[in-house]
Amino acid sequence: MPRIAGIDIPADKRIVIGLTYVYGIGKALSQKILKALNIEENIRAKDLHEDQLSVLGAYIEKNFTIEGQLRRQEMQNIVRMKSIGCYRGMRHKLGLPVRGQRTRTNARTRKGRKKTVAGKKSVKELG
Amino acid sequence: MSRSVKKGPYIDSKLLKKVLKQKEKGVSEFIKTWARSCTIVPEFVSHTFLVHNGKIFHKLFITDDMVGHKLGEFSLTRTFKAHGGVKKKETPHG
C-alpha cells in the first residue's frame, strides 16, 4: 500500500478516490491536484511510480493544510469564537446548530438523542 | 449568500467617522450604535461600543480577535430562559 502525505494509505482504488482518504482532500481538490501534476486520474494507486508518489506527497504538503494541522486549525477557530462570545461561538457552546438551521424539529445531530418532554403537545396527542 | 468581495466589507461610515474622531482626540468613550450589520475593522480595536439589540444596548469592548465579525454578532436579540428541568406537578386541565 502506497503512503501519501505522511500517514495516509489509499487502497487499490483509482488515485482520484484514493487521495480523498486524506483528511482535507475531497474529490474536487483531488482532481485539481492530479491535473496540476499531469497524473492520469484512473490509474490505481498501486500502479503509480515511486517518484510520482513522492511528487504527489510533496505537492500536497507544500500547498494544502491537511490532517492533524487542519483539525487543529478548525478546533482553534471554534475556541476563538467561543472566547470572543460571538453568536456562532454561543451556538457551539450550547451544542445547537450554528448555521441558522431550525431547531423546533430535527437538529438531532447537534442536540443528541431525543429527550422526551412530558406535557408537550405531540406527546399528549399520542397518549 | 455572502457579500461580493469586490465591494469590500460593509462599514457604517458614520460609525467609522465617530471612531476616527475619538482616535484623533485620544479619548475612548462608549459609542452607542444601532449599526449591527457593520463589520468590525482594525480601527475599532480597544474602543467600546454599546450595540443595540432591539431593546437594550450591550456593552462591547473590541479586541483583536473580533475583527472581521459584525457588531450584531455580539449582541443577541433573543432571550432563552432554559426549559424547566424536572417535571413539576401536573396541573389539572379542564
Coordinates of N, CA and C in Angstrom, one line a residue:
Chain A
M1 N 0.8 -1.2 0.0 CA 0.0 0.0 0.0 C 0.9 1.3 0.0
P2 N 0.7 2.1 -1.0 CA 1.5 3.4 -1.0 C 1.1 4.4 0.0
R3 N 2.0 5.1 0.5 CA 1.8 6.2 1.5 C 1.9 7.5 0.8
I4 N 0.9 8.4 1.1 CA 1.0 9.7 0.6 C 0.7 10.7 1.7
A5 N 1.5 11.7 1.7 CA 1.4 12.8 2.7 C 1.4 12.2 4.1
G6 N 2.4 11.5 4.5 CA 2.6 11.1 5.8 C 1.9 9.7 6.1
I7 N 0.7 9.9 6.8 CA 0.2 8.7 7.3 C -0.8 7.9 6.5
D8 N -1.3 8.6 5.4 CA -2.5 8.0 4.8 C -2.2 7.0 3.7
I9 N -3.0 6.0 3.7 CA -2.7 4.9 2.8 C -4.0 4.6 1.9
P10 N -4.0 5.0 0.7 CA -5.1 4.7 -0.2 C -5.0 3.2 -0.6
A11 N -6.1 2.6 -0.9 CA -6.1 1.2 -1.3 C -5.8 1.0 -2.8
D12 N -6.2 -0.1 -3.3 CA -6.1 -0.3 -4.8 C -7.3 0.3 -5.5
K13 N -7.7 1.5 -5.1 CA -8.7 2.2 -5.8 C -8.0 3.2 -6.8
R14 N -8.9 3.8 -7.6 CA -8.3 4.8 -8.5 C -7.7 5.9 -7.7
I15 N -6.6 6.5 -8.2 CA -5.9 7.5 -7.4 C -6.8 8.7 -7.0
V16 N -7.7 9.1 -7.9 CA -8.6 10.3 -7.6 C -9.3 10.0 -6.3
I17 N -9.8 8.7 -6.2 CA -10.6 8.4 -5.0 C -9.6 8.1 -3.8
G18 N -8.5 7.5 -4.1 CA -7.5 7.2 -3.1 C -7.1 8.5 -2.3
L19 N -6.9 9.6 -3.0 CA -6.4 10.8 -2.4 C -7.5 11.4 -1.4
T20 N -8.8 11.1 -1.7 CA -9.8 11.6 -0.8 C -9.8 11.0 0.6
Y21 N -8.9 9.9 0.8 CA -8.8 9.3 2.1 C -8.0 10.2 3.0
V22 N -7.3 11.2 2.4 CA -6.6 12.2 3.2 C -7.6 13.2 3.8
Y23 N -7.5 13.5 5.1 CA -8.4 14.5 5.7 C -8.1 15.8 5.1
G24 N -9.1 16.5 4.5 CA -8.8 17.8 3.9 C -8.8 17.8 2.4
I25 N -8.8 16.6 1.8 CA -8.9 16.5 0.3 C -10.1 15.8 -0.1
G26 N -10.9 16.5 -0.9 CA -12.2 15.9 -1.4 C -12.0 15.5 -2.8
K27 N -13.1 15.2 -3.5 CA -12.9 14.8 -4.9 C -12.5 16.0 -5.8
A28 N -13.0 17.1 -5.5 CA -12.7 18.3 -6.4 C -11.2 18.6 -6.3
L29 N -10.8 18.7 -5.0 CA -9.4 19.0 -4.8 C -8.4 18.0 -5.4
S30 N -8.8 16.7 -5.2 CA -8.1 15.6 -5.7 C -7.9 15.7 -7.2
Q31 N -9.0 16.0 -7.9 CA -8.9 16.2 -9.4 C -8.0 17.3 -9.7
K32 N -8.1 18.4 -9.0 CA -7.3 19.6 -9.3 C -5.8 19.2 -9.1
I33 N -5.5 18.5 -8.0 CA -4.1 18.1 -7.8 C -3.5 17.3 -8.9
L34 N -4.3 16.3 -9.3 CA -3.8 15.4 -10.3 C -3.6 16.1 -11.7
K35 N -4.5 17.0 -11.9 CA -4.4 17.8 -13.1 C -3.1 18.6 -13.1
A36 N -2.9 19.2 -12.0 CA -1.7 20.1 -11.9 C -0.4 19.3 -12.1
L37 N -0.4 18.0 -11.7 CA 0.8 17.2 -11.7 C 0.8 16.3 -13.0
N38 N -0.2 16.5 -13.8 CA -0.3 15.7 -15.0 C -0.3 14.2 -14.7
I39 N -1.0 13.8 -13.8 CA -1.1 12.3 -13.5 C -2.6 11.9 -13.9
E40 N -2.6 10.8 -14.6 CA -3.9 10.2 -15.0 C -4.7 9.8 -13.8
E41 N -6.0 10.3 -13.8 CA -6.9 10.1 -12.7 C -7.2 8.6 -12.4
N42 N -7.2 7.8 -13.5 CA -7.8 6.5 -13.4 C -6.8 5.4 -13.1
I43 N -5.5 5.8 -12.9 CA -4.5 4.8 -12.5 C -4.8 4.4 -11.1
R44 N -4.6 3.1 -10.9 CA -4.8 2.6 -9.5 C -3.6 3.1 -8.7
A45 N -3.8 3.3 -7.4 CA -2.7 3.8 -6.6 C -1.5 2.9 -6.6
K46 N -1.7 1.6 -6.6 CA -0.6 0.7 -6.6 C 0.3 0.7 -7.8
D47 N -0.4 1.2 -9.0 CA 0.4 1.2 -10.2 C 1.2 2.5 -10.4
L48 N 1.1 3.4 -9.4 CA 1.9 4.6 -9.6 C 3.4 4.4 -9.3
H49 N 4.2 5.2 -10.0 CA 5.6 5.2 -9.8 C 6.0 5.7 -8.5
E50 N 7.1 5.2 -8.0 CA 7.7 5.8 -6.7 C 7.8 7.3 -6.8
D51 N 8.4 7.8 -7.9 CA 8.7 9.2 -7.9 C 7.4 10.0 -8.1
Q52 N 6.4 9.4 -8.7 CA 5.1 10.1 -8.9 C 4.5 10.2 -7.5
L53 N 4.6 9.2 -6.7 CA 4.1 9.2 -5.3 C 4.8 10.3 -4.5
S54 N 6.1 10.4 -4.6 CA 6.8 11.4 -3.8 C 6.5 12.8 -4.3
V55 N 6.3 13.0 -5.6 CA 5.9 14.3 -6.1 C 4.5 14.7 -5.6
L56 N 3.6 13.7 -5.6 CA 2.3 13.9 -5.1 C 2.3 14.4 -3.6
G57 N 3.1 13.6 -2.8 CA 3.2 13.9 -1.4 C 3.7 15.3 -1.1
A58 N 4.8 15.6 -1.8 CA 5.5 16.8 -1.7 C 4.5 18.0 -2.0
Y59 N 3.8 17.8 -3.2 CA 3.0 18.9 -3.7 C 1.8 19.1 -2.7
I60 N 1.3 18.1 -2.2 CA 0.2 18.2 -1.2 C 0.6 18.9 0.1
E61 N 1.7 18.4 0.6 CA 2.2 19.0 1.8 C 2.6 20.5 1.7
K62 N 3.1 20.8 0.5 CA 3.5 22.2 0.3 C 2.3 23.1 0.2
N63 N 1.3 22.7 -0.5 CA 0.2 23.6 -0.9 C -1.0 23.6 0.0
F64 N -1.3 22.5 0.7 CA -2.6 22.4 1.4 C -2.4 22.1 2.9
T65 N -3.3 22.5 3.7 CA -3.4 22.2 5.1 C -4.2 20.9 5.1
I66 N -3.6 19.8 5.7 CA -4.3 18.6 5.8 C -4.2 17.9 7.1
E67 N -5.0 16.9 7.3 CA -4.9 16.0 8.5 C -4.8 16.8 9.8
G68 N -3.8 16.4 10.7 CA -3.8 17.0 12.0 C -3.8 18.5 12.1
Q69 N -3.0 19.1 11.2 CA -2.9 20.5 11.2 C -4.2 21.2 10.9
L70 N -4.9 20.6 9.9 CA -6.3 21.1 9.6 C -7.2 21.0 10.7
R71 N -7.2 19.8 11.4 CA -8.1 19.5 12.5 C -7.8 20.5 13.6
R72 N -6.5 20.8 13.9 CA -6.1 21.7 14.9 C -6.6 23.1 14.6
Q73 N -6.5 23.5 13.3 CA -6.9 24.8 12.9 C -8.4 25.0 13.1
E74 N -9.2 24.0 12.8 CA -10.6 24.0 13.0 C -11.0 24.2 14.4
M75 N -10.3 23.4 15.3 CA -10.5 23.5 16.7 C -10.2 24.9 17.2
Q76 N -9.1 25.4 16.8 CA -8.7 26.7 17.2 C -9.7 27.8 16.8
N77 N -10.3 27.6 15.6 CA -11.3 28.6 15.2 C -12.5 28.6 16.1
I78 N -12.9 27.3 16.5 CA -14.1 27.2 17.3 C -13.8 27.8 18.7
V79 N -12.6 27.5 19.2 CA -12.2 28.0 20.5 C -12.2 29.5 20.5
R80 N -11.7 30.1 19.4 CA -11.6 31.5 19.3 C -13.0 32.1 19.3
M81 N -13.9 31.5 18.6 CA -15.3 32.0 18.5 C -16.0 31.9 19.9
K82 N -15.7 30.8 20.6 CA -16.3 30.7 21.9 C -15.8 31.8 22.8
S83 N -14.5 32.1 22.7 CA -13.9 33.0 23.7 C -14.3 34.5 23.4
I84 N -14.6 34.8 22.2 CA -15.0 36.2 22.0 C -16.5 36.4 22.2
G85 N -17.2 35.3 22.3 CA -18.6 35.4 22.7 C -19.5 35.9 21.5
C86 N -19.1 35.6 20.3 CA -20.0 35.9 19.2 C -21.1 34.9 19.1
Y87 N -22.0 35.2 18.2 CA -23.2 34.3 18.1 C -22.8 32.9 17.8
R88 N -21.9 32.7 16.8 CA -21.5 31.3 16.4 C -20.9 30.6 17.6
G89 N -20.1 31.4 18.3 CA -19.4 30.8 19.5 C -20.4 30.3 20.5
M90 N -21.4 31.1 20.7 CA -22.5 30.7 21.7 C -23.2 29.4 21.2
R91 N -23.5 29.3 20.0 CA -24.1 28.1 19.5 C -23.3 26.9 19.7
H92 N -22.0 27.1 19.5 CA -21.1 26.0 19.7 C -21.1 25.6 21.2
K93 N -21.1 26.6 22.1 CA -21.2 26.3 23.5 C -22.4 25.5 23.9
L94 N -23.5 26.0 23.3 CA -24.8 25.4 23.7 C -25.1 24.1 23.0
G95 N -24.2 23.7 22.0 CA -24.4 22.5 21.3 C -25.7 22.5 20.4
L96 N -25.9 23.6 19.9 CA -27.0 23.8 18.9 C -26.5 24.1 17.5
P97 N -27.3 23.9 16.5 CA -26.8 24.2 15.2 C -26.3 25.6 15.0
V98 N -25.2 25.8 14.3 CA -24.5 27.0 14.3 C -24.9 27.9 13.1
R99 N -25.4 27.3 12.0 CA -25.6 28.0 10.8 C -27.1 28.3 10.5
G100 N -27.8 28.6 11.5 CA -29.2 29.1 11.3 C -30.2 28.1 11.0
Q101 N -30.0 26.8 11.2 CA -31.0 25.8 10.9 C -32.1 25.8 11.9
R102 N -33.2 25.2 11.6 CA -34.3 25.2 12.5 C -34.0 24.2 13.7
T103 N -34.6 24.6 14.8 CA -34.4 23.7 16.0 C -35.7 23.2 16.6
R104 N -36.8 23.7 16.0 CA -38.1 23.3 16.5 C -38.2 21.8 16.3
T105 N -37.8 21.3 15.1 CA -37.7 19.9 14.9 C -36.3 19.6 14.4
N106 N -36.0 18.4 14.2 CA -34.6 18.0 13.7 C -33.5 18.5 14.5
A107 N -32.4 18.8 13.9 CA -31.2 19.3 14.6 C -30.7 18.2 15.6
R108 N -31.0 16.9 15.3 CA -30.6 15.9 16.2 C -29.1 15.6 16.3
T109 N -28.4 15.9 15.2 CA -27.0 15.7 15.2 C -26.3 16.5 16.3
R110 N -26.8 17.8 16.4 CA -26.2 18.6 17.4 C -26.7 18.4 18.8
K111 N -28.0 18.2 18.8 CA -28.7 18.1 20.1 C -28.6 16.7 20.8
G112 N -28.2 15.7 20.0 CA -28.1 14.4 20.6 C -29.4 13.7 20.6
R113 N -29.5 12.6 21.3 CA -30.8 11.8 21.2 C -31.9 12.6 21.8
K114 N -33.1 12.2 21.3 CA -34.3 12.9 21.8 C -34.5 12.7 23.3
K115 N -34.9 13.9 23.9 CA -35.3 13.8 25.3 C -36.8 14.1 25.3
T116 N -37.6 13.2 25.7 CA -39.0 13.4 25.7 C -39.4 14.3 26.8
V117 N -40.3 15.2 26.4 CA -40.8 16.2 27.4 C -42.2 15.9 27.7
A118 N -42.6 15.6 29.0 CA -43.9 15.3 29.3 C -44.8 16.6 29.1
G119 N -46.0 16.4 28.7 CA -46.9 17.5 28.6 C -46.8 18.3 27.3
K120 N -45.8 17.9 26.5 CA -45.7 18.6 25.2 C -46.8 18.2 24.3
K121 N -47.3 19.0 23.4 CA -48.4 18.7 22.6 C -48.4 17.4 21.9
S122 N -47.3 17.1 21.2 CA -47.2 15.9 20.4 C -47.3 14.7 21.3
V123 N -46.8 14.8 22.5 CA -46.8 13.6 23.4 C -48.2 13.4 23.9
K124 N -48.9 14.5 24.2 CA -50.3 14.3 24.7 C -51.2 13.7 23.7
E125 N -51.0 14.1 22.4 CA -51.8 13.5 21.4 C -51.7 12.0 21.3
L126 N -50.5 11.6 21.4 CA -50.2 10.1 21.4 C -50.9 9.4 22.5
G127 N -50.9 10.1 23.7 CA -51.4 9.4 24.9 C -52.8 9.4 25.0
Chain B
M1 N -26.3 34.0 1.0 CA -25.3 34.3 0.1 C -24.3 35.3 0.7
S2 N -23.0 35.1 0.5 CA -22.1 36.1 1.1 C -21.9 37.3 0.2
R3 N -21.4 38.3 0.8 CA -21.2 39.6 0.1 C -20.1 39.5 -0.9
S4 N -20.3 40.2 -2.0 CA -19.3 40.3 -3.1 C -18.0 40.9 -2.6
V5 N -16.9 40.2 -2.9 CA -15.6 40.7 -2.4 C -15.3 42.0 -3.0
K6 N -15.8 42.2 -4.2 CA -15.5 43.4 -5.0 C -15.9 44.7 -4.1
K7 N -17.0 44.6 -3.4 CA -17.4 45.7 -2.6 C -16.6 46.0 -1.4
G8 N -15.9 45.0 -0.9 CA -15.3 45.1 0.3 C -16.2 45.0 1.5
P9 N -15.7 45.0 2.7 CA -16.6 44.8 3.9 C -17.6 46.0 4.0
Y10 N -18.7 45.7 4.6 CA -19.6 46.8 4.9 C -19.3 47.5 6.2
I11 N -19.0 48.8 6.1 CA -18.7 49.5 7.3 C -19.6 50.7 7.3
D12 N -20.2 50.9 8.5 CA -21.1 52.0 8.6 C -20.2 53.3 8.7
S13 N -20.3 54.2 7.7 CA -19.4 55.3 7.5 C -19.5 56.3 8.7
K14 N -20.7 56.5 9.2 CA -20.9 57.4 10.3 C -20.2 56.9 11.5
L15 N -20.3 55.6 11.7 CA -19.7 55.0 12.9 C -18.2 55.1 12.8
L16 N -17.6 54.8 11.7 CA -16.2 54.9 11.5 C -15.7 56.3 11.7
K17 N -16.5 57.2 11.2 CA -16.1 58.6 11.4 C -16.0 59.0 12.9
K18 N -17.0 58.5 13.6 CA -17.0 58.7 15.1 C -15.8 58.2 15.7
V19 N -15.4 56.9 15.3 CA -14.3 56.3 15.9 C -13.0 57.0 15.6
L20 N -12.9 57.4 14.4 CA -11.7 58.2 14.0 C -11.5 59.5 14.7
K21 N -12.7 60.1 15.0 CA -12.7 61.4 15.7 C -12.2 61.2 17.1
Q22 N -12.6 60.1 17.7 CA -12.2 59.8 19.1 C -10.7 59.5 19.1
K23 N -10.2 58.8 18.0 CA -8.8 58.5 17.9 C -8.0 59.7 17.9
E24 N -8.5 60.7 17.1 CA -7.8 62.0 16.9 C -7.6 62.7 18.3
K25 N -8.8 62.7 19.0 CA -8.8 63.4 20.3 C -8.1 62.6 21.4
G26 N -7.9 61.3 21.1 CA -7.2 60.4 22.1 C -8.1 60.0 23.2
V27 N -9.4 60.2 23.1 CA -10.3 59.7 24.1 C -11.0 58.4 23.6
S28 N -11.6 57.7 24.6 CA -12.3 56.5 24.2 C -13.5 56.4 25.1
E29 N -14.6 56.9 24.5 CA -15.9 56.9 25.2 C -16.7 55.8 24.6
F30 N -17.8 55.4 25.3 CA -18.7 54.5 24.7 C -19.4 55.1 23.5
I31 N -19.6 54.3 22.5 CA -20.3 54.7 21.3 C -21.6 53.9 21.2
K32 N -22.7 54.6 21.3 CA -24.0 54.0 21.2 C -24.2 53.8 19.7
T33 N -24.6 52.6 19.3 CA -24.9 52.3 17.9 C -26.0 51.3 17.7
W34 N -26.6 51.6 16.5 CA -27.7 50.6 16.1 C -27.1 49.8 14.9
A35 N -25.9 50.1 14.5 CA -25.4 49.6 13.2 C -24.9 48.2 13.5
R36 N -25.8 47.2 13.7 CA -25.4 45.9 14.0 C -24.7 45.2 12.8
S37 N -25.0 45.6 11.6 CA -24.5 45.0 10.4 C -23.1 45.5 10.0
C38 N -22.6 46.4 10.8 CA -21.3 47.0 10.5 C -20.2 46.0 10.8
T39 N -19.3 45.8 9.9 CA -18.2 44.9 10.1 C -17.2 45.6 11.1
I40 N -16.6 44.8 11.9 CA -15.6 45.3 12.8 C -14.2 45.4 12.1
V41 N -13.7 46.6 12.0 CA -12.4 46.8 11.3 C -11.4 47.1 12.4
P42 N -10.1 46.9 12.0 CA -9.0 47.1 12.9 C -9.0 48.4 13.7
E43 N -9.6 49.5 13.1 CA -9.6 50.8 13.7 C -10.5 50.7 15.0
F44 N -11.4 49.8 15.1 CA -12.3 49.7 16.2 C -11.7 49.1 17.4
V45 N -10.6 48.5 17.3 CA -10.0 47.7 18.4 C -9.7 48.6 19.6
S46 N -10.0 48.1 20.7 CA -9.9 48.8 22.0 C -10.8 50.0 22.2
H47 N -11.9 50.1 21.4 CA -12.9 51.0 21.6 C -14.1 50.2 22.2
T48 N -15.0 50.9 22.9 CA -16.1 50.3 23.5 C -17.4 50.8 22.8
F49 N -18.2 49.8 22.4 CA -19.5 50.1 21.8 C -20.6 49.7 22.6
L50 N -21.7 50.4 22.4 CA -23.0 49.9 23.0 C -23.9 49.5 21.8
V51 N -24.0 48.2 21.7 CA -24.7 47.7 20.5 C -26.1 47.4 20.8
H52 N -27.0 48.0 20.1 CA -28.5 47.8 20.3 C -28.9 46.4 19.9
N53 N -29.8 45.8 20.6 CA -30.3 44.5 20.2 C -31.8 44.6 19.9
G54 N -32.3 45.8 19.8 CA -33.8 45.9 19.6 C -34.4 46.4 20.9
K55 N -33.8 46.2 22.0 CA -34.4 46.5 23.3 C -33.4 47.3 24.1
I56 N -32.2 46.7 24.3 CA -31.2 47.3 25.2 C -29.9 47.4 24.4
F57 N -28.9 48.1 25.0 CA -27.6 48.2 24.4 C -26.6 47.3 25.2
H58 N -26.0 46.4 24.5 CA -25.0 45.6 25.1 C -23.6 46.3 25.0
K59 N -22.9 46.3 26.1 CA -21.6 46.9 26.1 C -20.6 45.9 25.4
L60 N -19.8 46.4 24.5 CA -18.9 45.5 23.8 C -17.6 46.2 23.6
F61 N -16.6 45.6 24.3 CA -15.2 46.1 24.1 C -14.5 45.3 23.0
I62 N -14.0 46.0 22.0 CA -13.5 45.3 20.8 C -12.0 44.8 21.1
T63 N -11.8 43.5 20.9 CA -10.5 43.0 20.9 C -10.0 42.6 19.5
D64 N -8.7 42.3 19.4 CA -8.2 41.9 18.1 C -8.9 40.8 17.4
D65 N -9.3 39.8 18.3 CA -9.9 38.6 17.7 C -11.3 38.9 17.0
M66 N -11.9 40.0 17.4 CA -13.2 40.3 16.9 C -13.2 40.9 15.5
V67 N -12.1 41.3 15.0 CA -12.0 41.9 13.7 C -12.5 41.0 12.6
G68 N -13.4 41.5 11.8 CA -13.9 40.7 10.7 C -15.3 40.2 11.0
H69 N -15.7 40.2 12.3 CA -17.1 39.8 12.7 C -17.9 41.1 12.6
K70 N -19.2 40.9 12.8 CA -20.1 42.1 12.8 C -20.5 42.4 14.2
L71 N -20.8 43.7 14.4 CA -21.2 44.1 15.7 C -22.4 43.3 16.3
G72 N -23.3 43.1 15.4 CA -24.5 42.4 15.8 C -24.3 41.0 16.4
E73 N -23.2 40.4 15.9 CA -22.9 39.0 16.4 C -22.7 38.9 17.9
F74 N -22.5 40.1 18.5 CA -22.1 40.1 19.9 C -23.3 40.6 20.8
S75 N -24.4 40.9 20.2 CA -25.5 41.5 20.9 C -26.7 40.7 20.6
L76 N -27.0 39.6 21.3 CA -28.0 38.7 21.0 C -29.4 39.4 21.0
T77 N -30.3 39.0 20.1 CA -31.6 39.6 20.0 C -32.7 38.7 20.7
R78 N -32.3 37.5 21.0 CA -33.3 36.6 21.6 C -33.0 36.2 23.0
T79 N -34.0 36.0 23.8 CA -33.8 35.6 25.1 C -34.3 34.1 25.2
F80 N -33.5 33.3 25.8 CA -33.9 31.9 26.1 C -33.6 31.6 27.5
K81 N -34.7 31.3 28.2 CA -34.6 31.1 29.6 C -34.8 29.6 29.9
A82 N -33.9 28.7 29.6 CA -33.9 27.3 29.8 C -35.3 26.6 30.0
H83 N -35.4 25.4 29.5 CA -36.6 24.7 29.7 C -36.6 24.2 31.2
G84 N -37.8 24.0 31.7 CA -37.9 23.5 33.1 C -37.2 22.1 33.2
G85 N -36.4 21.9 34.2 CA -35.7 20.7 34.3 C -36.6 19.5 34.6
V86 N -36.7 19.2 35.9 CA -37.6 18.1 36.3 C -39.0 18.5 36.2
K87 N -39.8 17.6 35.8 CA -41.3 17.9 35.6 C -41.9 18.3 36.9
K88 N -42.7 19.5 36.8 CA -43.4 19.9 38.0 C -44.7 19.1 38.1
K89 N -45.3 19.3 39.3 CA -46.6 18.6 39.5 C -47.6 19.0 38.4
E90 N -48.3 17.9 37.9 CA -49.2 18.2 36.8 C -50.4 19.0 37.2
T91 N -50.6 20.1 36.4 CA -51.8 20.9 36.8 C -53.0 20.3 36.1
P92 N -54.1 20.2 36.8 CA -55.3 19.6 36.2 C -55.9 20.5 35.1
H93 N -56.2 19.8 34.0 CA -56.8 20.5 32.9 C -58.3 20.4 33.0
G94 N -59.0 21.4 32.4 CA -60.5 21.4 32.5 C -61.2 20.3 31.8

